[in-house]
mmCIF file of C-alpha atoms in Angstrom:
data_model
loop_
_atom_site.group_PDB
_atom_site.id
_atom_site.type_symbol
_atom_site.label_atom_id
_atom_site.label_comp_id
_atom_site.label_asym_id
_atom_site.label_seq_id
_atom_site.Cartn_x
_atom_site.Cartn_y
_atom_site.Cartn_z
ATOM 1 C CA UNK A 1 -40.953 45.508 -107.573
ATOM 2 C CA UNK A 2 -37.748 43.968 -107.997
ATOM 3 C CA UNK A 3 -35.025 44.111 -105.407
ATOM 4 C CA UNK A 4 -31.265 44.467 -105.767
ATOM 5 C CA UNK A 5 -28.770 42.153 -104.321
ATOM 6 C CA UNK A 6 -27.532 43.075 -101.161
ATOM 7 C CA UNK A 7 -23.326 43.631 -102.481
ATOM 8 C CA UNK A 8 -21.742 42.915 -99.478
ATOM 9 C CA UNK A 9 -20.884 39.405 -98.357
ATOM 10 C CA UNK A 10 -22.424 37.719 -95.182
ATOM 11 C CA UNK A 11 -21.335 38.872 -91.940
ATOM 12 C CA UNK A 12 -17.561 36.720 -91.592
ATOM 13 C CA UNK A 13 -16.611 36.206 -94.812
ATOM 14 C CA UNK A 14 -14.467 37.606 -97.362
ATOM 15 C CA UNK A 15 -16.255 39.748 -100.129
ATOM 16 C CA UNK A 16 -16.956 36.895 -102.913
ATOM 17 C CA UNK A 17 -15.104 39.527 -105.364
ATOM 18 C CA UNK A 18 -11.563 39.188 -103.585
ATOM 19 C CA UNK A 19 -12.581 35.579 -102.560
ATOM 20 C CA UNK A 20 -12.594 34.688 -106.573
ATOM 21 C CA UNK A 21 -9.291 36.488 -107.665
ATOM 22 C CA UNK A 22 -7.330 35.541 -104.917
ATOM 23 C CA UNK A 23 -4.911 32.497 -105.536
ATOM 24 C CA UNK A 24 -3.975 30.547 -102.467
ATOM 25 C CA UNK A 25 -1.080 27.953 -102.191
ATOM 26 C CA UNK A 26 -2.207 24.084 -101.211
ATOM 27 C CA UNK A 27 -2.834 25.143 -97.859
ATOM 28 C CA UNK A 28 -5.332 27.624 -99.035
ATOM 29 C CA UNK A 29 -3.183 30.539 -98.056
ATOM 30 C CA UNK A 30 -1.041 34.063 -99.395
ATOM 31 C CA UNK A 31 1.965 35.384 -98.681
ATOM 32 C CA UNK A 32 1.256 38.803 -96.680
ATOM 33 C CA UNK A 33 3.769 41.436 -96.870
ATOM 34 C CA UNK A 34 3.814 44.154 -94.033
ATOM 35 C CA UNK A 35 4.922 47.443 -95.506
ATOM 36 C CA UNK A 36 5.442 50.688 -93.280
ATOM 37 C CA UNK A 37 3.281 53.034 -95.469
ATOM 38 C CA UNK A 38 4.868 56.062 -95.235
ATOM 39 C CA UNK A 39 8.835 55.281 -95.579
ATOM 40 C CA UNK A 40 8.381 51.568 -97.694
ATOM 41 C CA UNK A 41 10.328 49.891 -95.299
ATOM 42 C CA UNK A 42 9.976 46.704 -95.812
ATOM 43 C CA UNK A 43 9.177 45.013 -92.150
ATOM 44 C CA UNK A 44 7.551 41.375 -92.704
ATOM 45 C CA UNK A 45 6.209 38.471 -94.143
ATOM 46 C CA UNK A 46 3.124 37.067 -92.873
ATOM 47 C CA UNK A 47 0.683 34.568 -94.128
ATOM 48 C CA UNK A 48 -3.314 35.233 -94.847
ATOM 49 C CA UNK A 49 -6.121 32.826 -95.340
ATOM 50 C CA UNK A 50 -9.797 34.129 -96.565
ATOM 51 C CA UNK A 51 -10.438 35.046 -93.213
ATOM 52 C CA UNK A 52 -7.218 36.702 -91.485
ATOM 53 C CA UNK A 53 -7.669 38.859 -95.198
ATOM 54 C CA UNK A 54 -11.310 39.285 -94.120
ATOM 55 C CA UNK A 55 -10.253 40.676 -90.692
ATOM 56 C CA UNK A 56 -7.605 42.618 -91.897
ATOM 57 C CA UNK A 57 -10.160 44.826 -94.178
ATOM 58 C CA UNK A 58 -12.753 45.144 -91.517
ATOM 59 C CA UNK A 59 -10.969 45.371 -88.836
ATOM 60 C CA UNK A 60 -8.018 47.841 -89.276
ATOM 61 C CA UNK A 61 -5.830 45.497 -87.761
ATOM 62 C CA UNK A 62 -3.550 42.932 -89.429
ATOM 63 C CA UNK A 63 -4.413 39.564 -88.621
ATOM 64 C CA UNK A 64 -2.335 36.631 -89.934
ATOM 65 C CA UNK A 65 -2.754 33.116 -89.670
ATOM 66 C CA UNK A 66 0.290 31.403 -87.665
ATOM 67 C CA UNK A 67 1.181 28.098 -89.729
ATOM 68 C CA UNK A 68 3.181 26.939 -85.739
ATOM 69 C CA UNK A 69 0.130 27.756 -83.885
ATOM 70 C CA UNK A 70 -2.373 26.897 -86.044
ATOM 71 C CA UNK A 71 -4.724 29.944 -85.115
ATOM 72 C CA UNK A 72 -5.056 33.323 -85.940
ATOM 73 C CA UNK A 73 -3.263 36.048 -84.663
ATOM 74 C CA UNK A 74 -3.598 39.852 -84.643
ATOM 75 C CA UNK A 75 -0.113 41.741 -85.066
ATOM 76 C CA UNK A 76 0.401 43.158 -81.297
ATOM 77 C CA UNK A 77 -2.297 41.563 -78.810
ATOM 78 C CA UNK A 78 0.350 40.237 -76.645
ATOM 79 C CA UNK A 79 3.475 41.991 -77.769
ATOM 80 C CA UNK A 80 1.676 45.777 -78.296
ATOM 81 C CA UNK A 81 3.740 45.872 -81.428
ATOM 82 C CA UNK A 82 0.584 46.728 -83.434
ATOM 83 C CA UNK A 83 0.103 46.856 -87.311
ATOM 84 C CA UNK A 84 -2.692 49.605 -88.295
ATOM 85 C CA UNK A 85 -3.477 49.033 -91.913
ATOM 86 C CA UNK A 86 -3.443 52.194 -93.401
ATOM 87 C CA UNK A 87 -4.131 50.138 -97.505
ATOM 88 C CA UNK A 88 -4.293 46.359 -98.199
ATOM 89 C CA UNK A 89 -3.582 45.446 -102.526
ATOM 90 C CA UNK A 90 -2.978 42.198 -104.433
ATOM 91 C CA UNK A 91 -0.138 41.731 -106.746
ATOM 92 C CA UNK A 92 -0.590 41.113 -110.736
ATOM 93 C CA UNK A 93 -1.131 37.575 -110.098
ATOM 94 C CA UNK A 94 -3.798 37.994 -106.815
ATOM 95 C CA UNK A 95 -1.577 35.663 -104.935
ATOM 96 C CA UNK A 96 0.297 38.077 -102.457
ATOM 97 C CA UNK A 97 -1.416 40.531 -100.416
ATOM 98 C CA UNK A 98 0.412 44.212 -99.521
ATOM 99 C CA UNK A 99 -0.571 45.743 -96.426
ATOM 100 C CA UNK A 100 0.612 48.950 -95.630
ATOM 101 C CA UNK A 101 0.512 49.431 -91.565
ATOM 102 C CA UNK A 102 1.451 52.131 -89.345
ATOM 103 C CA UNK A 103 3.652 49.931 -87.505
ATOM 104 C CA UNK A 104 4.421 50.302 -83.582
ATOM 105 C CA UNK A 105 7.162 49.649 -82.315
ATOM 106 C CA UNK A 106 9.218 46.104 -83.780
ATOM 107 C CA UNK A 107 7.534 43.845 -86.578
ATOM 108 C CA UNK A 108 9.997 40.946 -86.232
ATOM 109 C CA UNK A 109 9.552 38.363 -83.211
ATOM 110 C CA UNK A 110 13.129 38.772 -82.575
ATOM 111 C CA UNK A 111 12.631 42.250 -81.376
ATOM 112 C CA UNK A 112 13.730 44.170 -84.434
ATOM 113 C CA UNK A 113 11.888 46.975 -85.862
ATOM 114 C CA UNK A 114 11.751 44.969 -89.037
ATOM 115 C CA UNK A 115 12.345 40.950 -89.918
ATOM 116 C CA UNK A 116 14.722 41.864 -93.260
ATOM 117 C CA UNK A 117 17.509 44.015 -91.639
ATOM 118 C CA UNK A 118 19.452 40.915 -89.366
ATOM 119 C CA UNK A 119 21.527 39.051 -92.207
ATOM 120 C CA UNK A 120 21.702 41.304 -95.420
ATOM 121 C CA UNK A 121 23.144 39.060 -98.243
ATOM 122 C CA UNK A 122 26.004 40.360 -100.040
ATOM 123 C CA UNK A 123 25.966 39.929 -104.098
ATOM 124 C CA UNK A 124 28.841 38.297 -105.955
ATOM 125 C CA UNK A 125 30.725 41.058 -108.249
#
């Protein structure tokens, strides 16, 4: 009798699938972009290593890693601004992730519903 490999990774870890395509900077992490899924505002940039990805996907939750704090952080526990993923993608290149969140309440630390609306950047004519 032969038995068929169990497909999904170990309990903790990133499925080995998305762990091979993705393409992490030196620091072994991606670019994260927080997307409101049902208007495309853009609301932030976050940062993702194989495990805030992992806990993103299996928890419903966006979880970042926080390059000041050095530890990993789930959009909301302390502000109740949370981020429910609603779709997570990779880019072309597998080196940003999209996650598309039901976001509630502001995204930005400053307070603002999103982190791109503060100092809009006039072009040159």
């Amino acid at each position: 009798m032969t038995s068929t490999p169990d497909p999904t990774p170990p309990a903790g870890s990133l499925a080995p699938a998305i762990a091979a395509r993705l393409k992490r900077g030196a620091d072994g992490l991606v670019p994260a972009i927080a997307q409101q899924y049902d208007t495309g505002e853009v609301l932030m940039l976050g940062w993702m290593d194989d495990e805030a990805l992992h806990r993103t996907l299996t928890t419903g939750r966006a979880t970042y890693w926080s390059r000041s704090r050095q530890e990993y952080w789930v959009k909301g526990d302390t502000s109740g601004h949370i981020q429910r993923v609603k779709s997570v993608a990779l880019d072309c290149d597998a080196d940003t992730v999209l996650v598309k969140v039901d976001q509630t309440g502001a995204a930005c630390h400053t307070g603002d519903r999103t982190c791109f609306d503060a100092d809009v950047l006039l072009l040159d004519s």
